[in-house]
mmCIF file of C-alpha atoms and ligand atoms in Angstrom:
data_model
loop_
_atom_site.group_PDB
_atom_site.id
_atom_site.type_symbol
_atom_site.label_atom_id
_atom_site.label_comp_id
_atom_site.label_asym_id
_atom_site.label_seq_id
_atom_site.Cartn_x
_atom_site.Cartn_y
_atom_site.Cartn_z
ATOM 1 C CA MET A 1 -5.696 -20.816 8.696
ATOM 2 C CA LYS A 2 -7.313 -17.949 7.123
ATOM 3 C CA LEU A 3 -6.537 -14.481 5.852
ATOM 4 C CA ARG A 4 -9.582 -11.983 5.729
ATOM 5 C CA LEU A 5 -8.736 -8.765 3.401
ATOM 6 C CA LEU A 6 -10.928 -5.795 3.381
ATOM 7 C CA SER A 7 -10.550 -4.164 -0.032
ATOM 8 C CA LEU A 8 -11.416 -0.072 0.492
ATOM 9 C CA TYR A 9 -12.995 1.417 -2.702
ATOM 10 C CA PRO A 10 -12.045 -1.167 -5.066
ATOM 11 C CA ASP A 11 -14.163 0.628 -7.686
ATOM 12 C CA GLN A 12 -13.003 4.253 -7.061
ATOM 13 C CA MET A 13 -9.413 3.462 -6.136
ATOM 14 C CA ASN A 14 -7.867 0.991 -8.550
ATOM 15 C CA ILE A 15 -5.900 2.809 -11.040
ATOM 16 C CA TYR A 16 -3.068 0.794 -12.705
ATOM 17 C CA ALA A 17 -4.729 -2.298 -11.715
ATOM 18 C CA ASP A 18 -4.354 -2.283 -8.392
ATOM 19 C CA ARG A 19 -6.487 -5.222 -8.015
ATOM 20 C CA GLY A 20 -4.118 -7.702 -9.390
ATOM 21 C CA ASN A 21 -2.247 -7.010 -6.051
ATOM 22 C CA ILE A 22 -5.296 -8.756 -4.193
ATOM 23 C CA LEU A 23 -5.427 -11.737 -6.516
ATOM 24 C CA PHE A 24 -1.508 -12.100 -6.055
ATOM 25 C CA LEU A 25 -2.073 -12.516 -2.340
ATOM 26 C CA GLN A 26 -4.863 -14.891 -2.827
ATOM 27 C CA HIS A 27 -3.037 -17.131 -4.970
ATOM 28 C CA ARG A 28 0.068 -17.195 -2.671
ATOM 29 C CA CYS A 29 -2.493 -17.965 0.311
ATOM 30 C CA GLU A 30 -4.334 -20.779 -1.751
ATOM 31 C CA TRP A 31 -1.042 -22.084 -3.038
ATOM 32 C CA ARG A 32 -0.285 -22.789 0.431
ATOM 33 C CA GLY A 33 -3.544 -24.190 1.742
ATOM 34 C CA ILE A 34 -4.668 -20.819 3.417
ATOM 35 C CA GLU A 35 -8.182 -19.878 3.149
ATOM 36 C CA PHE A 36 -8.372 -16.217 1.719
ATOM 37 C CA GLU A 37 -11.420 -14.019 1.775
ATOM 38 C CA VAL A 38 -12.107 -10.619 0.197
ATOM 39 C CA THR A 39 -14.801 -8.116 1.416
ATOM 40 C CA ARG A 40 -15.453 -4.993 -0.809
ATOM 41 C CA CYS A 41 -16.073 -1.622 1.170
ATOM 42 C CA GLY A 42 -17.289 1.052 -0.913
ATOM 43 C CA PRO A 43 -18.846 4.489 -0.421
ATOM 44 C CA GLY A 44 -21.039 4.750 2.478
ATOM 45 C CA GLN A 45 -20.156 1.292 4.076
ATOM 46 C CA ARG A 46 -18.947 0.897 7.460
ATOM 47 C CA PHE A 47 -16.624 -2.043 8.515
ATOM 48 C CA ASP A 48 -15.612 -3.600 11.908
ATOM 49 C CA PRO A 49 -12.009 -3.684 12.157
ATOM 50 C CA ALA A 50 -12.031 -6.922 14.478
ATOM 51 C CA ASN A 51 -13.410 -8.897 11.269
ATOM 52 C CA TYR A 52 -10.156 -8.336 9.044
ATOM 53 C CA ASP A 53 -6.444 -8.679 9.092
ATOM 54 C CA LEU A 54 -5.292 -6.925 6.102
ATOM 55 C CA LEU A 55 -6.743 -3.553 4.741
ATOM 56 C CA TYR A 56 -5.909 -2.655 1.275
ATOM 57 C CA MET A 57 -6.457 0.737 -0.590
ATOM 58 C CA GLY A 58 -5.275 1.392 -4.078
ATOM 59 C CA GLY A 59 -4.566 4.411 -6.143
ATOM 60 C CA GLY A 60 -6.603 7.084 -7.743
ATOM 61 C CA GLN A 61 -6.611 10.057 -9.794
ATOM 62 C CA ASP A 62 -7.135 13.497 -8.101
ATOM 63 C CA ARG A 63 -11.036 13.245 -8.719
ATOM 64 C CA ASP A 64 -11.394 9.965 -7.454
ATOM 65 C CA GLN A 65 -9.746 10.784 -4.360
ATOM 66 C CA LYS A 66 -11.647 13.813 -3.656
ATOM 67 C CA ALA A 67 -14.860 11.641 -4.301
ATOM 68 C CA VAL A 68 -13.739 9.039 -1.491
ATOM 69 C CA ALA A 69 -11.877 11.513 1.069
ATOM 70 C CA ARG A 70 -15.036 12.825 2.745
ATOM 71 C CA ASP A 71 -16.785 9.261 2.638
ATOM 72 C CA LEU A 72 -13.701 7.810 4.231
ATOM 73 C CA ILE A 73 -13.587 10.364 7.029
ATOM 74 C CA GLU A 74 -17.412 10.171 7.412
ATOM 75 C CA THR A 75 -17.726 6.270 7.361
ATOM 76 C CA LYS A 76 -14.413 4.652 7.836
ATOM 77 C CA GLN A 77 -12.046 6.905 10.119
ATOM 78 C CA ALA A 78 -12.652 5.205 13.476
ATOM 79 C CA SER A 79 -12.587 1.769 12.042
ATOM 80 C CA MET A 80 -9.291 2.596 10.143
ATOM 81 C CA ARG A 81 -7.638 3.818 13.518
ATOM 82 C CA ALA A 82 -8.772 0.890 15.435
ATOM 83 C CA ALA A 83 -7.468 -1.607 12.908
ATOM 84 C CA LYS A 84 -3.913 0.094 12.953
ATOM 85 C CA ASP A 85 -3.891 0.256 16.451
ATOM 86 C CA GLY A 86 -4.881 -3.178 16.710
ATOM 87 C CA GLY A 87 -2.390 -4.680 14.546
ATOM 88 C CA VAL A 88 -3.969 -5.386 11.497
ATOM 89 C CA ALA A 89 -1.872 -4.942 8.310
ATOM 90 C CA VAL A 90 -2.446 -1.936 6.264
ATOM 91 C CA LEU A 91 -1.326 -1.368 2.581
ATOM 92 C CA ALA A 92 -2.144 1.759 0.999
ATOM 93 C CA VAL A 93 -0.831 2.647 -2.334
ATOM 94 C CA CYS A 94 -0.255 6.064 -4.184
ATOM 95 C CA GLY A 95 -3.535 7.898 -3.942
ATOM 96 C CA GLY A 96 -4.738 5.651 -1.054
ATOM 97 C CA TYR A 97 -1.063 6.384 0.542
ATOM 98 C CA GLN A 98 -1.710 10.000 0.416
ATOM 99 C CA LEU A 99 -5.131 9.959 2.108
ATOM 100 C CA LEU A 100 -3.780 8.143 5.167
ATOM 101 C CA GLY A 101 -2.028 11.464 5.760
ATOM 102 C CA GLU A 102 -3.249 14.704 7.214
ATOM 103 C CA SER A 103 -4.171 16.374 3.927
ATOM 104 C CA TYR A 104 -3.436 16.376 0.570
ATOM 105 C CA GLU A 105 -3.324 19.945 -1.203
ATOM 106 C CA LEU A 106 -3.865 21.076 -4.881
ATOM 107 C CA GLU A 107 -4.765 23.707 -6.797
ATOM 108 C CA GLY A 108 -5.909 25.972 -4.080
ATOM 109 C CA GLU A 109 -8.000 23.158 -2.392
ATOM 110 C CA THR A 110 -7.183 20.993 0.440
ATOM 111 C CA ILE A 111 -8.427 17.387 0.651
ATOM 112 C CA ALA A 112 -8.694 16.235 4.471
ATOM 113 C CA GLY A 113 -6.996 12.863 4.963
ATOM 114 C CA LEU A 114 -7.703 10.309 7.819
ATOM 115 C CA GLY A 115 -4.807 11.538 9.806
ATOM 116 C CA LEU A 116 -3.571 8.129 10.750
ATOM 117 C CA VAL A 117 -0.079 8.888 10.106
ATOM 118 C CA ASP A 118 1.971 12.016 10.347
ATOM 119 C CA LEU A 119 2.555 13.195 6.609
ATOM 120 C CA LYS A 120 1.214 15.707 4.312
ATOM 121 C CA THR A 121 0.966 15.950 0.488
ATOM 122 C CA ILE A 122 1.180 18.940 -1.562
ATOM 123 C CA ARG A 123 0.758 19.338 -5.400
ATOM 124 C CA GLU A 124 3.695 21.786 -5.984
ATOM 125 C CA PRO A 125 4.743 23.241 -9.220
ATOM 126 C CA GLY A 126 6.837 20.893 -11.425
ATOM 127 C CA PRO A 127 6.604 17.900 -13.145
ATOM 128 C CA ARG A 128 4.763 15.013 -12.120
ATOM 129 C CA LEU A 129 7.081 12.219 -10.454
ATOM 130 C CA ILE A 130 7.049 9.435 -13.048
ATOM 131 C CA GLY A 131 9.192 6.423 -13.752
ATOM 132 C CA PRO A 132 10.628 2.808 -12.546
ATOM 133 C CA VAL A 133 11.642 3.046 -8.796
ATOM 134 C CA SER A 134 13.767 0.961 -6.481
ATOM 135 C CA ILE A 135 14.197 1.684 -2.757
ATOM 136 C CA SER A 136 15.933 -0.342 0.189
ATOM 137 C CA VAL A 137 13.532 -1.762 2.827
ATOM 138 C CA ASN A 138 14.222 -2.995 6.265
ATOM 139 C CA LEU A 139 10.947 -4.734 7.442
ATOM 140 C CA ASP A 140 11.758 -7.942 9.181
ATOM 141 C CA GLY A 141 15.390 -7.332 10.264
ATOM 142 C CA GLU A 142 16.895 -7.550 6.793
ATOM 143 C CA GLU A 143 17.630 -5.230 4.261
ATOM 144 C CA LYS A 144 15.788 -5.948 1.018
ATOM 145 C CA VAL A 145 14.802 -4.085 -2.217
ATOM 146 C CA LEU A 146 11.361 -3.073 -3.439
ATOM 147 C CA ALA A 147 11.216 -2.274 -7.208
ATOM 148 C CA GLY A 148 8.059 -0.855 -9.183
ATOM 149 C CA PHE A 149 6.711 2.070 -10.956
ATOM 150 C CA GLU A 150 5.781 5.457 -9.646
ATOM 151 C CA ASN A 151 3.425 8.298 -11.179
ATOM 152 C CA HIS A 152 2.273 11.258 -8.683
ATOM 153 C CA GLY A 153 1.941 14.803 -8.878
ATOM 154 C CA GLY A 154 1.820 15.326 -5.075
ATOM 155 C CA ARG A 155 4.680 15.558 -3.152
ATOM 156 C CA THR A 156 4.401 13.873 0.243
ATOM 157 C CA ARG A 157 6.577 14.820 3.093
ATOM 158 C CA LEU A 158 6.920 12.921 6.628
ATOM 159 C CA GLY A 159 6.260 14.629 9.872
ATOM 160 C CA GLN A 160 7.094 12.163 12.690
ATOM 161 C CA ALA A 161 6.326 9.129 10.849
ATOM 162 C CA SER A 162 9.210 6.829 9.544
ATOM 163 C CA PRO A 163 9.675 6.133 5.695
ATOM 164 C CA LEU A 164 9.088 2.786 4.527
ATOM 165 C CA GLY A 165 12.438 3.017 2.623
ATOM 166 C CA LYS A 166 15.310 4.902 1.096
ATOM 167 C CA VAL A 167 15.160 5.698 -2.613
ATOM 168 C CA ILE A 168 17.699 3.732 -4.445
ATOM 169 C CA HIS A 169 16.489 4.896 -8.028
ATOM 170 C CA GLY A 170 13.641 7.094 -8.788
ATOM 171 C CA HIS A 171 11.968 9.859 -7.162
ATOM 172 C CA GLY A 172 10.165 8.560 -3.805
ATOM 173 C CA ASN A 173 7.807 10.607 -1.688
ATOM 174 C CA ASN A 174 8.935 14.172 -3.147
ATOM 175 C CA GLY A 175 11.916 13.767 -5.357
ATOM 176 C CA GLU A 176 14.149 15.664 -2.783
ATOM 177 C CA ASP A 177 14.564 13.777 0.898
ATOM 178 C CA GLY A 178 15.682 10.350 -0.562
ATOM 179 C CA PHE A 179 12.499 8.937 1.226
ATOM 180 C CA GLU A 180 9.884 6.370 0.083
ATOM 181 C CA GLY A 181 6.500 5.613 1.367
ATOM 182 C CA VAL A 182 5.485 5.320 5.305
ATOM 183 C CA ARG A 183 5.691 2.642 7.886
ATOM 184 C CA GLU A 184 4.085 2.756 11.197
ATOM 185 C CA ASP A 185 3.077 -0.407 13.246
ATOM 186 C CA ASN A 186 2.004 -2.685 10.792
ATOM 187 C CA LEU A 187 0.710 -0.099 8.295
ATOM 188 C CA ILE A 188 2.710 0.632 4.978
ATOM 189 C CA GLY A 189 1.792 3.219 2.333
ATOM 190 C CA THR A 190 4.033 3.808 -0.751
ATOM 191 C CA TYR A 191 3.851 5.360 -4.124
ATOM 192 C CA LEU A 192 4.974 2.080 -5.831
ATOM 193 C CA HIS A 193 2.094 0.643 -7.745
ATOM 194 C CA GLY A 194 0.580 -1.492 -10.339
ATOM 195 C CA PRO A 195 1.785 -4.886 -9.806
ATOM 196 C CA LEU A 196 3.694 -4.119 -6.772
ATOM 197 C CA LEU A 197 3.199 -7.386 -5.240
ATOM 198 C CA PRO A 198 3.894 -9.566 -8.275
ATOM 199 C CA LYS A 199 7.171 -7.815 -8.444
ATOM 200 C CA ASN A 200 8.044 -8.152 -5.027
ATOM 201 C CA ALA A 201 6.689 -11.384 -3.869
ATOM 202 C CA TRP A 202 8.670 -11.135 -0.589
ATOM 203 C CA LEU A 203 6.362 -8.241 0.394
ATOM 204 C CA ALA A 204 3.541 -10.294 -0.322
ATOM 205 C CA ASP A 205 4.657 -12.815 2.107
ATOM 206 C CA HIS A 206 5.258 -10.357 4.639
ATOM 207 C CA LEU A 207 1.608 -8.912 4.711
ATOM 208 C CA ILE A 208 0.425 -12.495 4.646
ATOM 209 C CA ALA A 209 2.371 -13.369 7.844
ATOM 210 C CA THR A 210 1.432 -10.300 9.240
ATOM 211 C CA GLY A 211 -1.974 -10.533 8.609
ATOM 212 C CA LEU A 212 -2.166 -14.386 9.695
ATOM 213 C CA GLU A 213 -0.478 -13.025 13.251
ATOM 214 C CA HIS A 214 -3.154 -10.648 13.623
ATOM 215 C CA HIS A 215 -5.899 -13.213 13.019
ATOM 216 C CA HIS A 216 -4.034 -16.366 14.885
ATOM 217 C CA GLY A 217 -2.020 -14.755 17.386
ATOM 218 C CA GLU A 218 1.123 -16.272 16.050
ATOM 219 C CA ARG A 219 3.380 -15.486 13.149
ATOM 220 C CA PRO A 220 3.655 -18.620 10.786
ATOM 221 C CA GLU A 221 6.531 -19.503 8.847
ATOM 222 C CA LEU A 222 5.356 -19.529 5.386
ATOM 223 C CA GLU A 223 5.875 -22.471 3.083
ATOM 224 C CA PRO A 224 8.373 -21.261 0.049
ATOM 225 C CA LEU A 225 6.919 -21.383 -3.356
ATOM 226 C CA GLU A 226 8.274 -21.928 -6.877
ATOM 227 C CA ASP A 227 8.853 -18.146 -7.449
ATOM 228 C CA SER A 228 10.774 -18.421 -10.843
ATOM 229 C CA LEU A 229 8.444 -15.914 -12.744
ATOM 230 C CA GLU A 230 8.045 -13.700 -9.781
ATOM 231 C CA THR A 231 12.047 -13.426 -9.575
ATOM 232 C CA ALA A 232 12.313 -12.571 -13.223
ATOM 233 C CA ALA A 233 9.655 -9.951 -12.605
ATOM 234 C CA HIS A 234 11.568 -8.527 -9.890
ATOM 235 C CA GLU A 235 14.796 -8.644 -11.743
ATOM 236 C CA ALA A 236 13.197 -6.856 -14.759
ATOM 237 C CA ALA A 237 11.860 -4.102 -12.725
ATOM 238 C CA LEU A 238 15.232 -3.684 -10.851
ATOM 239 C CA LYS A 239 16.871 -3.338 -14.378
ATOM 240 C CA ALA A 240 14.241 -0.834 -15.424
ATOM 241 C CA ALA A 241 14.940 1.105 -12.212
ATOM 242 C CA ARG A 242 18.703 1.202 -12.697
ATOM 243 C CA LYS A 243 18.272 2.358 -16.405
ATOM 244 C CA GLY A 244 15.655 5.251 -15.090
HETATM 245 N N1 LIG B 1 -3.661 11.660 -7.691
HETATM 246 C C1 LIG B 1 -2.449 11.529 -6.979
HETATM 247 C C2 LIG B 1 -1.283 12.271 -7.324
HETATM 248 O O1 LIG B 1 -1.163 12.493 -8.759
HETATM 249 C C3 LIG B 1 -1.953 10.188 -6.859
HETATM 250 C C4 LIG B 1 -1.788 9.364 -8.432
HETATM 251 C C5 LIG B 1 -2.000 8.056 -8.399
HETATM 252 O O2 LIG B 1 -2.428 7.306 -7.518
HETATM 253 N N2 LIG B 1 -1.520 7.331 -9.076
HETATM 254 O O3 LIG B 1 -0.291 12.596 -6.811
#
């Protein structure tokens, strides 16, 4: 079996070492004897969605987002839509998540997003939404918890799209409606960044299984791994979120 990951804007959108999430996916595949291939896709580059099973876009400062937003639409929009419609797994984090939506409005300027999912982000007056966060999520018919860290000035509001989860502790999409992230088909957007996957190994395995199903046509039963460090990281993140 083989998982083919496309890393979008790895040099521009990788704040808080989002790169580590890709390494974590790689190790969890290789420990199970699953081949893992990463392809980088930066400004000006196009991609064929038929060649990938999992797309990853990390977070970025406002200026990084501005720099990639136009390129994203010009060179990648059609492929991104085809990938989503074709069941490719997508994980977009923080700044990447915001760019999946219709637009990101800040300081009198509107950055157009990909319009892949019905959501909008606005930088409203008020403090940045920063801190440890935990959310309850139901991805495979089972209620689970994601724990992590958020740091965003933009407030995201969902239109017709469904949230990834409900906030237990922290701010979530906008600090008001109790929702966090977005989920549609096999696409996930979230504000939880930095080592999201090492702290939530179950989400990494969900993405791996979804990607392998896309490539091989059948959802595999993944071999369990020795996860004592990952469990400890998850517990520590949960504890931090409870303390606020
Ligand atoms: N620039 C965006 C915001 O502040 C996203 C930040 C991030 O990716 N950390 O809302």
